[in-house]
Amino acid sequence: MSLASQNARSMINFLFLVTLLIYLAAGIFQTLSLAIGNRSEASVIRPAIEQIAFWCTIIGFAFLSVFIALWWLQQGHFPMTHWTDSTAFFAWAITLVYLLIVRLTHLRTLGSFVMPVAFIAILISYSFATHTAALPEPLQNYWLLAHTTLIFLAYAAFIAAFGFGLMYLIAERKIRKKTDALFDNLLPSLGTSDELGYRCTILGVILLTMGVIVGSLWTQYIRDVPWRWLDAKVISTLVTWFIYVAQIGIRQFWGWHGRRAAYAAIIGFVAVLCTYVGVDLFLDSMHTYR
Amino acid sequence: MNHIVSIGTSHHVAPIEFRERLAFSEEQLIESFQHFRESDQVQEAVILSTCNRVEVYAVLNSVRTAEAVAKVLVEFLSRCHRIDMESLKKWTYLQHNVETIRHLFRVTSSLDSMVVGESQILGQVKDAYDTSRSAGSTGTILNRLFTKAFSVGKRIRSETTITTGAVSISYAAVELAKKIFNTLEGKTVAIIGAGEMSELTAKHLVANGVSNVIVANRTYERAVNVAQKFDGIPLAYDSDLNFLIDADIVISSTNAPDYLIKRQPLAKIMRKRKHRYMFLIDIAVPRDIEPDVNKLDHAFLYNIDDLEAVVASNLKDRQQEATRAEQIVSEETKRFYDQLQIFQVNPTIKALHQQFREIADTELQACFYKATLSDQQEEVIASMTQAIVKKLLHHPMQNLRCAVNDGDADHGQYVQALQELFALDVNDE
């Protein structure tokens, strides 16, 4: 390896470390701002903490984008072969969707639930950093980019729905228990959490459907890599897809919403994790990250 | 020295009968401002007259003792409202300097209000100040004081939460509804039975966006009577509760001895309304709604005790926050008073410096006129005189500033003495 490329590599690593720390800060401050609430002695500093958390999120997102771009340039193809690539991109997608939701709804509280997930993703990515795996030549094309981007954005939307589900359950618990701390929470109303969670689910299903379609079209163009339809990842993805589609259908036809929808969002989240991580760890699949 | 004083009465010290006698009418306000403008003793004044308090804030000049101050103001009120001095002395309070500042800060922060944290008082003080200012009865000191008081009021509202949290049952119900529904727009409230509390709650809900009101009563006429107030739909019911299918918020306050809304029938209704959220408020005693209703998905039941607990907890929070607010008031009072002292002493210091410098300059010119000196010699002598002036003034000025900074009560006398001994003409502006 040449000296120049070694320097570049260490620079990228340093950038990644900084990104990791910023994400850690974002996660901590976000959780802290929710924990403080708006009724306690410390409530004076809460807006400041929330502000810090939000800026950490934005700066962290910018750093992560730069990192992925540099990593892409260095590898010469869209980085999506190793765990380090995939989890970094996962965190990127989660943050992107979160920032879009904040832009539309101003509900920064969601960050207290999704930013820790993003941080864990980056932590995993960082612990594998500098690992690369060769991507077979025939897979190096825009199909890969389109397919994975769609799937990961779908995952991110499902994680946002999961966040809203948790927010719903916590808020409902407070209202039901009639606790004194009824108004000290910064959570949105039940109706809002429920509605936004549902919208995230719909968005996720649309993206996932598109991702799967792109993926299956892609198979038509691959000749050199053997393709099996009964791939573990494919089956698992279809199960996840079905879980979410069923949620939407039941809600539309039987009016299931609120607490049940929140539980469904959590089940969906588990399914996403199984599809994303579980299949790779325990089953054999051609989608496996190395 | 100027004296900042306030005289007044409030719900803390006087009954309403006295407060209404002391309240200022439009004409009385105009007359009073006229009186202040012509007065030699009253330099500046602001009159605050609301239903809970009547207060006059004034800056008095050339009045030395507290008794004299009291006399000026009590006489003014007595003349203006034709109230005998005795009852004025009994029902009013009089505050001086620091106390006045602290009092005004507490008033604008609504710490002195009947309901701590109420939001109206800041606007009322602003209006009173604007009226007084446009009548030309305020000056530098009260302008500074009131501007500061508004910023203290705002600071306390933003740094503490004394203004948040409903402190009445009807508002608590509105806040709860906002925690459940994503919006109150387009929602329907059903009032079952009649009663002041349920009407008030419905009124607040409508003010916060609820669009439709259903009024259900056992007798149709009564329902019509109440429904008129809200432009609502009157309804007579006996045992059929199907009108609840359209109701998002239910307020029940009937005299029924048994539960009117039970879990099983309501479960059916919830199915029919596709499990949209329902917020039930039971303010009847004995209760109208079976407690188990709260176990139904998407149905939330609060009875009168639950709502009172919410209000009590909010009041407790406000009380805690009020302690923090008092700290802020103390801090700001001290800071403002110190600034004011320096601000009041500065003209005297300036005048003294100027007088000394002028004397030195005159004498220098005379000296240069008599003796023929080179430029360099003139320069040396000039700088020597300057140094003498500076050194002569050094200790008195330093001690005066120290007295001010230490909060020494005597510094007023120092300033007075300086002004008189040196025949200073001090202009406050």
Short mmCIF file of C-alpha atoms in Angstrom, two decimals, chain A residues 160-285:
data_model
loop_
_atom_site.label_atom_id
_atom_site.label_comp_id
_atom_site.label_asym_id
_atom_site.label_seq_id
_atom_site.Cartn_x
_atom_site.Cartn_y
_atom_site.Cartn_z
CA ALA A 160 -38.91 6.32 12.98
CA ALA A 161 -42.28 4.54 13.20
CA PHE A 162 -40.80 2.49 16.05
CA GLY A 163 -39.76 5.73 17.79
CA PHE A 164 -43.26 7.13 17.44
CA GLY A 165 -44.66 3.86 18.76
CA LEU A 166 -42.50 4.13 21.89
CA MET A 167 -43.49 7.75 22.33
CA TYR A 168 -47.13 6.75 22.07
CA LEU A 169 -46.80 4.02 24.68
CA ILE A 170 -44.97 6.22 27.17
CA ALA A 171 -47.46 9.08 26.76
CA GLU A 172 -50.44 6.75 27.02
CA ARG A 173 -49.05 5.22 30.17
CA LYS A 174 -48.73 8.65 31.73
CA ILE A 175 -52.26 9.65 30.80
CA ARG A 176 -53.74 6.36 32.02
CA LYS A 177 -51.87 6.34 35.29
CA LYS A 178 -52.90 9.94 35.94
CA THR A 179 -49.50 10.54 37.42
CA ASP A 180 -48.55 13.89 38.81
CA ALA A 181 -45.93 14.23 36.15
CA LEU A 182 -48.65 14.33 33.55
CA PHE A 183 -47.53 17.45 31.76
CA ASP A 184 -43.83 17.31 32.36
CA ASN A 185 -43.28 15.19 29.33
CA LEU A 186 -42.37 16.66 26.01
CA LEU A 187 -44.06 13.95 24.05
CA PRO A 188 -46.58 14.86 21.37
CA SER A 189 -50.26 14.03 21.83
CA LEU A 190 -51.35 10.44 21.37
CA GLY A 191 -53.10 11.32 18.13
CA THR A 192 -49.98 12.94 16.72
CA SER A 193 -47.64 10.07 17.60
CA ASP A 194 -50.09 7.59 16.18
CA GLU A 195 -50.67 9.49 12.95
CA LEU A 196 -46.99 10.19 12.31
CA GLY A 197 -46.03 6.62 13.11
CA TYR A 198 -48.57 5.45 10.57
CA ARG A 199 -47.25 7.80 7.92
CA CYS A 200 -43.71 6.56 8.55
CA THR A 201 -44.97 3.00 8.14
CA ILE A 202 -46.58 3.83 4.80
CA LEU A 203 -43.43 5.59 3.64
CA GLY A 204 -41.36 2.59 4.70
CA VAL A 205 -43.60 0.15 2.87
CA ILE A 206 -43.45 2.20 -0.33
CA LEU A 207 -39.65 2.42 -0.17
CA LEU A 208 -39.25 -1.24 0.71
CA THR A 209 -41.54 -2.27 -2.15
CA MET A 210 -39.53 -0.18 -4.55
CA GLY A 211 -36.29 -1.59 -3.17
CA VAL A 212 -37.49 -5.14 -3.61
CA ILE A 213 -38.70 -4.45 -7.16
CA VAL A 214 -35.38 -2.87 -8.08
CA GLY A 215 -33.59 -5.83 -6.52
CA SER A 216 -35.59 -8.39 -8.43
CA LEU A 217 -35.19 -6.53 -11.71
CA TRP A 218 -31.49 -6.39 -11.03
CA THR A 219 -31.34 -10.19 -10.90
CA GLN A 220 -32.41 -10.26 -14.54
CA TYR A 221 -29.20 -8.51 -15.49
CA ILE A 222 -26.79 -10.57 -13.48
CA ARG A 223 -25.37 -13.52 -15.33
CA ASP A 224 -22.12 -14.27 -13.60
CA VAL A 225 -23.28 -14.46 -9.99
CA PRO A 226 -25.52 -17.41 -9.20
CA TRP A 227 -28.94 -16.30 -7.99
CA ARG A 228 -31.34 -18.21 -5.79
CA TRP A 229 -34.85 -17.12 -5.16
CA LEU A 230 -35.00 -18.93 -1.85
CA ASP A 231 -32.37 -16.70 -0.35
CA ALA A 232 -32.73 -16.23 3.43
CA LYS A 233 -32.57 -12.46 3.12
CA VAL A 234 -35.20 -12.37 0.42
CA ILE A 235 -37.60 -14.51 2.43
CA SER A 236 -37.00 -12.53 5.59
CA THR A 237 -37.51 -9.25 3.76
CA LEU A 238 -40.78 -10.51 2.34
CA VAL A 239 -41.91 -11.48 5.84
CA THR A 240 -41.05 -7.99 7.11
CA TRP A 241 -42.82 -6.44 4.16
CA PHE A 242 -45.88 -8.53 4.90
CA ILE A 243 -45.88 -7.52 8.59
CA TYR A 244 -46.01 -3.88 7.66
CA VAL A 245 -48.52 -4.26 4.86
CA ALA A 246 -50.75 -6.22 7.24
CA GLN A 247 -50.52 -3.36 9.74
CA ILE A 248 -51.70 -0.88 7.18
CA GLY A 249 -54.50 -3.16 6.03
CA ILE A 250 -55.77 -3.92 9.55
CA ARG A 251 -55.70 -0.25 10.40
CA GLN A 252 -57.63 0.65 7.28
CA PHE A 253 -60.27 -2.05 7.58
CA TRP A 254 -60.62 -2.63 11.32
CA GLY A 255 -59.52 0.71 12.64
CA TRP A 256 -56.63 -0.72 14.64
CA HIS A 257 -54.53 2.17 15.79
CA GLY A 258 -53.10 3.64 18.94
CA ARG A 259 -51.62 1.10 21.32
CA ARG A 260 -51.99 -1.84 18.96
CA ALA A 261 -50.32 0.11 16.15
CA ALA A 262 -47.53 1.03 18.55
CA TYR A 263 -46.97 -2.62 19.44
CA ALA A 264 -47.06 -3.51 15.74
CA ALA A 265 -44.38 -0.90 15.06
CA ILE A 266 -42.20 -2.55 17.70
CA ILE A 267 -42.78 -6.00 16.21
CA GLY A 268 -41.93 -4.56 12.81
CA PHE A 269 -38.73 -3.12 14.25
CA VAL A 270 -37.73 -6.54 15.53
CA ALA A 271 -38.46 -7.99 12.10
CA VAL A 272 -36.27 -5.33 10.50
CA LEU A 273 -33.44 -6.16 12.86
CA CYS A 274 -33.82 -9.88 12.14
CA THR A 275 -33.74 -9.23 8.43
CA TYR A 276 -30.83 -6.86 8.62
CA VAL A 277 -28.62 -8.50 11.23
CA GLY A 278 -30.04 -11.89 12.14
CA VAL A 279 -30.05 -13.39 8.70
CA ASP A 280 -26.43 -12.47 8.18
CA LEU A 281 -25.27 -13.86 11.45
CA PHE A 282 -27.16 -17.13 11.52
CA LEU A 283 -28.17 -18.02 8.02
CA ASP A 284 -26.44 -18.28 4.73
CA SER A 285 -27.37 -15.75 2.14
#
